[in-house]
Short mmCIF file of C-alpha atoms and ligand atoms in Angstrom, two decimals:
data_model
loop_
_atom_site.label_atom_id
_atom_site.label_comp_id
_atom_site.label_asym_id
_atom_site.label_seq_id
_atom_site.Cartn_x
_atom_site.Cartn_y
_atom_site.Cartn_z
CA MET A 120 18.69 -18.45 5.76
CA ALA A 121 17.06 -21.03 8.10
CA GLU A 122 18.42 -19.21 11.37
CA THR A 123 16.46 -15.84 9.97
CA MET A 124 12.93 -17.30 9.81
CA LEU A 125 11.04 -18.86 12.79
CA ASN A 126 11.46 -22.20 14.09
CA PRO A 127 8.53 -24.25 15.06
CA ASP A 128 8.50 -23.25 18.79
CA ALA A 129 8.15 -19.39 17.40
CA VAL A 130 5.35 -20.20 15.22
CA ALA A 131 3.57 -22.02 17.94
CA ALA A 132 3.98 -19.16 20.32
CA LEU A 133 2.74 -16.64 17.34
CA PHE A 134 -0.33 -18.73 16.91
CA ARG A 135 -1.31 -18.88 20.55
CA PRO A 136 -4.38 -16.62 21.75
CA THR A 137 -3.42 -12.95 21.67
CA ALA A 138 -2.78 -12.70 25.33
CA ASP A 139 -0.31 -15.20 25.39
CA ALA A 140 0.94 -14.82 21.86
CA ILE A 141 4.66 -13.90 21.16
CA GLY A 142 4.95 -11.71 18.21
CA LEU A 143 7.54 -11.77 15.20
CA PRO A 144 11.20 -11.70 16.43
CA GLY A 145 13.26 -8.14 15.80
CA ARG A 146 15.12 -9.93 12.82
CA ALA A 147 11.86 -10.02 10.95
CA TYR A 148 11.82 -6.27 10.79
CA ALA A 149 15.64 -5.57 10.51
CA SER A 150 17.64 -8.70 8.83
CA GLU A 151 19.00 -8.78 5.44
CA GLY A 152 18.20 -12.81 5.27
CA TRP A 153 14.39 -12.13 6.35
CA TRP A 154 13.95 -9.43 3.93
CA GLN A 155 15.33 -11.49 1.03
CA ALA A 156 12.86 -14.34 1.92
CA GLU A 157 9.96 -11.81 1.91
CA ARG A 158 11.13 -10.82 -1.58
CA GLU A 159 11.26 -14.28 -2.85
CA ARG A 160 8.42 -15.80 -0.89
CA TRP A 161 5.93 -13.21 -0.99
CA PHE A 162 6.42 -9.98 -2.89
CA LYS A 163 7.29 -11.71 -5.99
CA ARG A 164 5.07 -14.65 -5.92
CA GLY A 165 1.90 -12.42 -5.19
CA TRP A 166 0.17 -9.38 -6.05
CA MET A 167 2.16 -6.15 -4.60
CA ALA A 168 1.05 -2.46 -5.10
CA ILE A 169 3.18 -0.40 -6.74
CA ALA A 170 1.49 2.97 -7.55
CA PHE A 171 -1.56 4.73 -8.59
CA GLU A 172 -3.50 4.81 -11.48
CA SER A 173 -4.12 8.28 -11.40
CA ASP A 174 -0.27 8.82 -11.44
CA VAL A 175 -0.50 8.28 -15.23
CA PRO A 176 -4.15 9.88 -16.00
CA ARG A 177 -3.29 10.46 -19.87
CA VAL A 178 -2.04 8.22 -22.66
CA GLY A 179 1.79 8.13 -22.49
CA ASP A 180 2.14 9.32 -19.03
CA MET A 181 5.04 7.03 -17.59
CA TRP A 182 5.99 6.67 -14.07
CA PRO A 183 8.99 4.58 -12.79
CA VAL A 184 8.69 2.97 -9.41
CA ASP A 185 11.53 1.23 -7.23
CA VAL A 186 10.02 -1.18 -4.80
CA ALA A 187 11.83 -3.76 -2.86
CA GLY A 188 15.05 -4.13 -5.26
CA TRP A 189 12.80 -3.84 -8.34
CA SER A 190 12.63 -1.09 -10.77
CA LEU A 191 9.65 -1.21 -12.94
CA LEU A 192 8.22 1.26 -15.38
CA MET A 193 4.45 1.99 -15.33
CA VAL A 194 2.99 3.58 -18.61
CA ARG A 195 -0.48 4.30 -19.54
CA SER A 196 -0.70 2.61 -22.93
CA ALA A 197 -4.28 3.27 -23.68
CA ILE A 198 -7.16 4.99 -21.98
CA ASP A 199 -8.21 1.94 -20.57
CA GLU A 200 -4.96 0.15 -20.09
CA ILE A 201 -1.97 0.47 -18.03
CA ALA A 202 1.23 -1.53 -18.93
CA VAL A 203 4.18 -2.30 -16.53
CA PHE A 204 7.36 -3.35 -17.40
CA HIS A 205 10.77 -4.02 -15.94
CA ASN A 206 12.37 -0.70 -16.26
CA ILE A 207 15.50 -2.04 -18.30
CA CYS A 208 16.51 -1.89 -21.69
CA ALA A 209 16.31 -5.02 -24.07
CA HIS A 210 19.61 -4.10 -25.48
CA ARG A 211 22.17 -4.18 -22.82
CA GLY A 212 20.24 -3.41 -19.48
CA MET A 213 20.28 0.36 -19.23
CA LYS A 214 17.49 2.04 -16.86
CA LEU A 215 15.15 3.25 -19.15
CA VAL A 216 13.08 6.22 -17.30
CA ASP A 217 14.23 7.45 -13.97
CA SER A 218 11.53 10.05 -13.32
CA PRO A 219 7.98 10.47 -14.38
CA THR A 220 7.35 11.84 -17.97
CA ARG A 221 5.25 11.78 -20.85
CA GLY A 222 5.68 11.04 -24.59
CA ALA A 223 4.63 8.39 -27.54
CA ARG A 224 7.61 6.35 -27.06
CA ILE A 225 10.19 5.13 -24.47
CA VAL A 226 13.51 6.02 -25.48
CA CYS A 227 16.61 4.68 -23.89
CA PRO A 228 19.24 7.04 -23.30
CA TRP A 229 22.32 4.52 -23.86
CA HIS A 230 22.11 3.82 -27.61
CA CYS A 231 18.62 5.14 -28.47
CA TRP A 232 16.64 1.82 -28.83
CA THR A 233 13.25 2.96 -28.84
CA TYR A 234 9.87 1.13 -27.81
CA ASP A 235 6.02 1.87 -28.11
CA LEU A 236 3.80 2.10 -25.45
CA ASN A 237 3.20 -1.63 -25.21
CA GLY A 238 6.94 -2.28 -25.13
CA ALA A 239 7.44 -3.45 -28.77
CA ILE A 240 10.59 -2.22 -30.41
CA ALA A 241 10.34 0.83 -32.54
CA ARG A 242 13.49 1.76 -33.29
CA GLN A 243 17.09 0.70 -33.01
CA PRO A 244 19.04 3.48 -34.69
CA HIS A 245 22.39 2.81 -36.74
CA ILE A 246 22.14 -1.06 -35.65
CA GLY A 247 23.31 -2.21 -38.90
CA GLY A 248 26.03 0.63 -39.08
CA PRO A 249 25.89 4.17 -39.89
CA ASP A 250 22.50 5.21 -41.12
CA ILE A 251 21.29 1.36 -41.48
CA ASN A 252 18.50 1.00 -39.07
CA GLN A 253 17.68 -2.42 -39.37
CA GLY A 254 18.78 -5.56 -38.56
CA GLY A 255 17.09 -5.85 -34.89
CA SER A 256 13.53 -6.90 -35.88
CA THR A 257 14.12 -10.24 -34.04
CA TYR A 258 14.94 -8.94 -30.85
CA ALA A 259 12.61 -9.11 -28.17
CA GLY A 260 10.61 -5.81 -26.62
CA LEU A 261 10.43 -4.78 -22.96
CA LYS A 262 9.96 -7.69 -20.46
CA ARG A 263 6.16 -6.85 -19.63
CA VAL A 264 5.18 -7.85 -15.94
CA ARG A 265 1.44 -8.97 -15.12
CA ALA A 266 -0.47 -5.74 -13.65
CA ALA A 267 -3.88 -5.02 -12.60
CA ALA A 268 -5.68 -2.39 -10.59
CA TRP A 269 -8.31 -1.89 -8.30
CA GLY A 270 -9.77 1.41 -6.33
CA ASP A 271 -6.59 3.75 -8.33
CA ILE A 272 -4.27 1.08 -6.89
CA VAL A 273 -2.08 -0.68 -9.19
CA TYR A 274 -0.70 -4.09 -8.37
CA VAL A 275 2.09 -6.31 -10.12
CA ASN A 276 2.84 -10.10 -10.15
CA LEU A 277 6.31 -10.62 -10.85
CA SER A 278 6.60 -14.38 -10.86
CA ASP A 279 3.69 -14.51 -13.69
CA ASP A 280 2.11 -17.59 -11.84
CA ALA A 281 -0.03 -15.90 -8.91
CA GLU A 282 -3.89 -16.50 -8.67
CA PRO A 283 -5.91 -14.20 -10.69
CA PHE A 284 -6.14 -10.53 -9.84
CA GLU A 285 -9.91 -10.87 -9.66
CA ASP A 286 -9.80 -13.77 -7.17
CA PHE A 287 -7.07 -12.53 -5.18
CA ILE A 288 -8.78 -8.95 -4.40
CA ALA A 289 -12.19 -10.70 -4.30
CA PRO A 290 -12.76 -10.72 -0.67
CA LEU A 291 -12.00 -6.98 -0.25
CA LYS A 292 -14.22 -5.97 -3.21
CA ALA A 293 -17.00 -8.06 -1.29
CA ARG A 294 -16.09 -5.88 1.90
CA PHE A 295 -16.48 -2.92 0.12
CA ALA A 296 -19.75 -3.79 -1.89
CA ASP A 297 -21.69 -1.20 -0.46
CA TYR A 298 -19.41 1.58 -1.40
CA ASP A 299 -19.65 2.87 -5.25
CA LEU A 300 -15.90 3.60 -5.70
CA SER A 301 -16.99 5.07 -9.05
CA GLU A 302 -18.30 8.13 -6.98
CA MET A 303 -14.63 8.79 -6.09
CA ARG A 304 -12.54 11.41 -7.92
CA PHE A 305 -8.57 12.08 -7.77
CA SER A 306 -8.40 15.37 -6.06
CA GLY A 307 -4.90 16.23 -7.41
CA LEU A 308 -3.59 16.37 -3.87
CA ASN A 309 -0.98 13.63 -2.53
CA SER A 310 1.67 13.05 -0.33
CA ASP A 311 5.32 11.25 -0.46
CA HIS A 312 7.55 10.34 2.38
CA SER A 313 10.49 8.07 2.79
CA PHE A 314 11.88 7.03 6.03
CA GLU A 315 13.89 4.34 8.01
CA ALA A 316 11.46 1.81 9.29
CA ASN A 317 10.20 -1.67 7.91
CA TRP A 318 7.32 -1.57 6.15
CA LYS A 319 5.40 -3.91 8.41
CA LEU A 320 6.12 -1.49 11.69
CA VAL A 321 3.98 0.93 9.43
CA ILE A 322 1.23 -1.12 8.88
CA GLU A 323 1.17 -2.53 12.54
CA GLY A 324 1.15 1.30 13.68
CA GLY A 325 -2.03 1.85 11.38
CA ILE A 326 -4.22 -0.95 12.62
CA GLU A 327 -4.23 -0.20 16.52
CA ASP A 328 -5.62 2.12 18.39
CA TYR A 329 -3.75 1.53 21.81
CA HIS A 330 -1.14 4.20 20.96
CA LEU A 331 -3.83 6.84 20.28
CA PRO A 332 -3.96 8.91 23.41
CA TRP A 333 -0.28 9.14 23.62
CA VAL A 334 0.96 9.53 19.94
CA HIS A 335 -2.35 11.48 18.81
CA PRO A 336 -3.59 13.27 21.98
CA GLN A 337 -5.99 15.19 19.77
CA GLU A 338 -7.62 11.86 19.34
CA GLY A 339 -8.21 10.71 22.57
CA LEU A 340 -8.77 7.05 23.83
CA ASN A 341 -11.06 5.06 21.59
CA LYS A 342 -13.67 3.81 23.71
CA ASP A 343 -15.51 1.72 20.76
CA ASN A 344 -12.00 0.10 20.18
CA PHE A 345 -11.30 -0.84 16.64
CA THR A 346 -12.76 -3.60 15.20
CA PRO A 347 -10.39 -6.10 13.49
CA GLU A 348 -11.27 -6.53 9.80
CA PHE A 349 -9.78 -9.73 7.94
CA ASP A 350 -10.79 -12.50 5.43
CA ASP A 351 -10.09 -16.09 5.55
CA ARG A 352 -8.09 -15.93 2.73
CA ASP A 353 -5.44 -13.53 3.88
CA CYS A 354 -6.30 -10.74 1.02
CA TYR A 355 -6.59 -7.97 3.78
CA VAL A 356 -6.42 -6.87 7.38
CA GLY A 357 -7.24 -3.83 8.98
CA PHE A 358 -9.97 -2.24 11.14
CA SER A 359 -13.04 -0.44 10.99
CA SER A 360 -14.80 1.82 13.54
CA ARG A 361 -17.94 3.41 14.19
CA TYR A 362 -16.58 5.83 16.75
CA ALA A 363 -13.81 7.63 15.46
CA MET A 364 -15.77 9.73 13.27
CA THR A 365 -18.52 10.87 15.27
CA ARG A 366 -17.09 13.65 17.28
CA GLU A 367 -17.98 16.87 16.23
CA ALA A 368 -14.26 18.07 16.54
CA ASN A 369 -12.60 15.40 14.58
CA SER A 370 -10.68 17.03 12.11
CA LEU A 371 -11.20 14.64 9.05
CA ARG A 372 -14.97 14.66 9.79
CA ASN A 373 -15.14 18.46 10.07
CA PRO A 374 -12.02 19.91 8.22
CA GLN A 375 -11.62 23.84 8.40
CA GLY A 376 -12.95 25.65 5.56
CA GLU A 377 -16.14 26.36 3.65
CA GLY A 378 -18.97 23.91 2.46
CA GLU A 379 -19.63 20.42 3.02
CA LEU A 380 -17.90 17.23 1.64
CA PRO A 381 -20.46 14.93 0.65
CA LEU A 382 -21.02 11.54 1.88
CA PHE A 383 -21.10 8.25 -0.36
CA SER A 384 -24.36 8.08 -1.72
CA HIS A 385 -25.31 5.29 0.48
CA LEU A 386 -24.60 6.85 3.62
CA ALA A 387 -26.23 10.36 2.62
CA ARG A 388 -29.29 9.30 4.24
CA TYR A 389 -27.60 7.90 7.33
CA GLU A 390 -29.27 7.80 10.50
CA SER A 391 -27.70 6.76 13.62
CA ALA A 392 -29.85 4.96 15.95
CA ASP A 393 -27.10 4.42 18.41
CA GLY A 394 -25.25 8.18 18.40
CA LEU A 395 -22.35 6.23 16.69
CA GLY A 396 -21.04 7.34 13.12
CA PRO A 397 -21.25 5.53 9.86
CA GLU A 398 -18.10 3.22 9.60
CA CYS A 399 -14.58 4.41 8.68
CA GLY A 400 -11.59 1.93 8.43
CA MET A 401 -8.18 1.13 6.95
CA PHE A 402 -7.79 -1.83 4.88
CA VAL A 403 -4.22 -3.23 4.23
CA VAL A 404 -3.55 -5.54 1.12
CA PRO A 405 -0.17 -6.58 2.28
CA PRO A 406 2.58 -6.00 1.48
CA SER A 407 2.22 -2.57 0.11
CA ALA A 408 -1.66 -1.31 -0.29
CA VAL A 409 -3.78 0.29 2.06
CA TYR A 410 -7.22 1.80 1.47
CA TRP A 411 -8.64 4.27 3.91
CA LEU A 412 -12.30 4.47 3.57
CA LEU A 413 -14.38 7.27 5.45
CA TYR A 414 -17.85 8.28 4.55
CA ASN A 415 -16.68 11.65 2.78
CA MET A 416 -13.00 10.48 1.30
CA PHE A 417 -11.05 7.77 0.24
CA ILE A 418 -7.42 7.53 0.33
CA PRO A 419 -5.67 4.87 -1.39
CA THR A 420 -1.99 4.59 0.12
CA LEU A 421 1.19 2.88 -0.69
CA ILE A 422 3.64 1.77 1.82
CA LEU A 423 6.08 0.64 -0.54
CA PRO A 424 9.07 -1.32 1.01
CA LEU A 425 12.03 -0.24 -0.26
CA GLY A 426 14.75 -2.27 2.17
CA PRO A 427 14.50 -4.11 5.68
CA ASN A 428 14.83 -0.64 7.05
CA ALA A 429 13.29 1.73 4.40
CA THR A 430 9.65 2.35 3.45
CA ARG A 431 8.36 5.22 1.04
CA GLN A 432 4.70 6.04 1.89
CA ARG A 433 2.35 7.83 -0.52
CA ARG A 434 -1.31 8.87 -0.45
CA SER A 435 -3.61 9.69 -2.99
CA TYR A 436 -6.57 12.09 -1.79
CA HIS A 437 -10.15 11.07 -3.48
CA PHE A 438 -13.32 12.85 -2.60
CA ILE A 439 -16.83 12.25 -3.92
CA GLY A 440 -17.90 13.59 -7.47
CA ASP A 441 -17.16 17.21 -8.15
CA ALA A 442 -16.40 17.79 -4.47
CA ALA A 443 -12.87 16.44 -5.59
CA THR A 444 -12.06 19.51 -7.84
CA ASP A 445 -14.83 22.01 -6.87
CA PRO A 446 -12.45 25.24 -5.93
CA LEU A 447 -14.88 26.30 -3.53
CA LEU A 448 -14.04 23.26 -1.44
CA SER A 449 -10.41 23.47 -1.55
CA ALA A 450 -9.47 24.75 1.54
CA LYS A 451 -11.57 21.94 2.92
CA ARG A 452 -9.49 19.28 0.89
CA GLU A 453 -6.25 21.04 1.73
CA ALA A 454 -7.39 20.80 5.35
CA VAL A 455 -8.07 17.05 5.02
CA ARG A 456 -4.65 16.55 3.80
CA THR A 457 -2.94 18.85 6.63
CA SER A 458 -4.72 16.48 9.08
CA TRP A 459 -3.58 13.50 7.62
CA GLU A 460 -0.10 14.41 7.15
CA SER A 461 -0.02 15.71 11.09
CA ILE A 462 -0.85 12.36 12.16
CA SER A 463 1.97 10.67 9.86
CA ALA A 464 4.09 13.11 11.32
CA GLN A 465 3.11 12.08 14.93
CA ASP A 466 3.45 8.08 13.60
CA THR A 467 6.56 8.37 11.75
CA PRO A 468 9.39 8.87 14.42
CA ILE A 469 7.47 6.24 16.40
CA ALA A 470 8.19 3.64 13.72
CA ILE A 471 11.68 4.78 13.03
CA ARG A 472 12.65 4.65 16.92
CA VAL A 473 11.18 0.99 17.19
CA GLN A 474 13.14 0.24 14.00
CA ALA A 475 16.28 1.37 15.47
CA LEU A 476 16.69 -1.34 18.18
CA GLN A 477 15.10 -4.28 16.47
CA HIS A 478 18.40 -5.91 16.42
CA GLN A 479 19.08 -5.59 19.98
CA ARG A 480 15.65 -7.06 20.98
CA ASP A 481 16.54 -10.22 19.22
CA GLU A 482 20.08 -10.02 21.04
CA ALA A 483 18.68 -9.56 24.56
CA GLY A 484 15.89 -12.16 24.21
CA ILE A 485 13.17 -9.68 24.46
CA ASP A 486 9.70 -10.90 22.83
CA ALA A 487 7.02 -8.85 21.59
CA ARG A 488 3.37 -9.23 22.84
CA PHE A 489 0.22 -7.97 22.53
CA SER A 490 -2.90 -6.31 24.40
CA ALA A 491 -5.64 -8.83 23.53
CA TYR A 492 -8.26 -5.88 23.75
CA TRP A 493 -6.32 -3.61 21.63
CA GLU A 494 -4.05 -5.18 19.29
CA ARG A 495 -5.74 -8.33 17.61
CA ALA A 496 -5.54 -6.84 14.31
CA VAL A 497 -1.78 -6.46 14.59
CA HIS A 498 -1.67 -10.20 15.88
CA HIS A 499 -3.71 -11.28 12.97
CA PHE A 500 -1.45 -9.31 10.39
CA GLN A 501 1.91 -10.90 11.81
CA GLN A 502 0.13 -14.25 11.58
CA MET A 503 -0.86 -13.70 7.84
CA THR A 504 2.98 -12.55 7.64
CA ALA A 505 4.03 -16.09 8.49
CA ARG A 506 1.47 -17.92 6.60
CA ARG A 507 2.38 -15.67 3.55
CA MET A 508 5.77 -16.29 3.87
CA GLY A 509 5.09 -20.14 3.83
CA LEU A 510 6.35 -20.64 7.40
CA ILE A 511 3.46 -22.72 8.26
CA GLY A 512 0.33 -24.55 6.55
CA GLY A 513 -1.87 -22.10 4.82
CA GLU A 514 -4.82 -22.92 7.19
CA ALA A 515 -6.57 -20.11 9.19
CA VAL A 516 -5.50 -20.88 13.02
S1 FES B 835 21.15 -0.45 -23.76
FE1 FES B 835 19.47 0.49 -24.12
S2 FES B 835 19.95 1.26 -26.42
FE2 FES B 835 21.77 0.15 -25.41
FE1 FE2 B 836 -1.18 6.42 14.77
#
């Protein structure tokens, strides 16, 4: 394991000022050893996003999710409660549910052990012999996982000993204090793509604006610069910008279609003194939650690590109040999704192409470097990665 991590010189180089820093090595993106260390040291011990609350809107909805080598089952167990279990039968380990479904019971396909929505055993047919359905009352039910949700995203803590979720998410909640997220409604629109790139490359690709003129020529060069956003407890990292949404031509601000998407109510009377727009931003809660916050939409996103070279990205499109479902605005909402999907279609091949040569980068001794103007958030994310992996002390540097 040791050779897959960072030696003290590499840690010191990562924590130099951005212009002089050396980024994470290629093995951080491609090696099995680093991946296993991420699973054990970070994903399992912390809070990891796995799904959307809106995946299970009705009591009895079940949503299986495979993430980082764990198979989990999310269930709406009551109107106001989501339960997450290991997706494994308490009898002999069968995978319980392999596609989204709905029911009052969770039924194992092998010997039909049956569980209620809280994971307790409800039936063990014929367990004591033909037509004898008793004898199993002392068996445990499903193995439940600690779960919590915020901003439509459901998180789990697999080790069961992370800090309370409310403490973990508090810095981001404080950052969003001006926004009333209860105004947001799920539109029913979403997206789902899997591709061959490390999850960190997907995040890094989203939090710098250096690549915009070449990868997203429709966006042009962002003269305002994305302002890096992070907290001192390593809850989130990302950017905000007051420039990106000001241009009339911006396809997200003014998507094609009739009608107007309303703004968050605290922005409805927004008046710009300097010609810039209200802020928009991307706030990543590593490893797998992202909140895109714009003034007329909220796009919770999952960047699910599947393996060192595999990531699944899901988006869930939310708009304000009735605008989320008003039939008159459906073309507008669909245009928003189309815009985001075309941005992803430009970014994804880049991530795949970077991923493909990470092993060779280390072999050739090629270090990763940063622009101190454009890539401060990427640099911060890599430092955060080192801290969350326990490669250095927890202090901010
Ligand atoms: S393994 Fe599930 S009932 Fe036997
Ligand atoms: Fe991009």
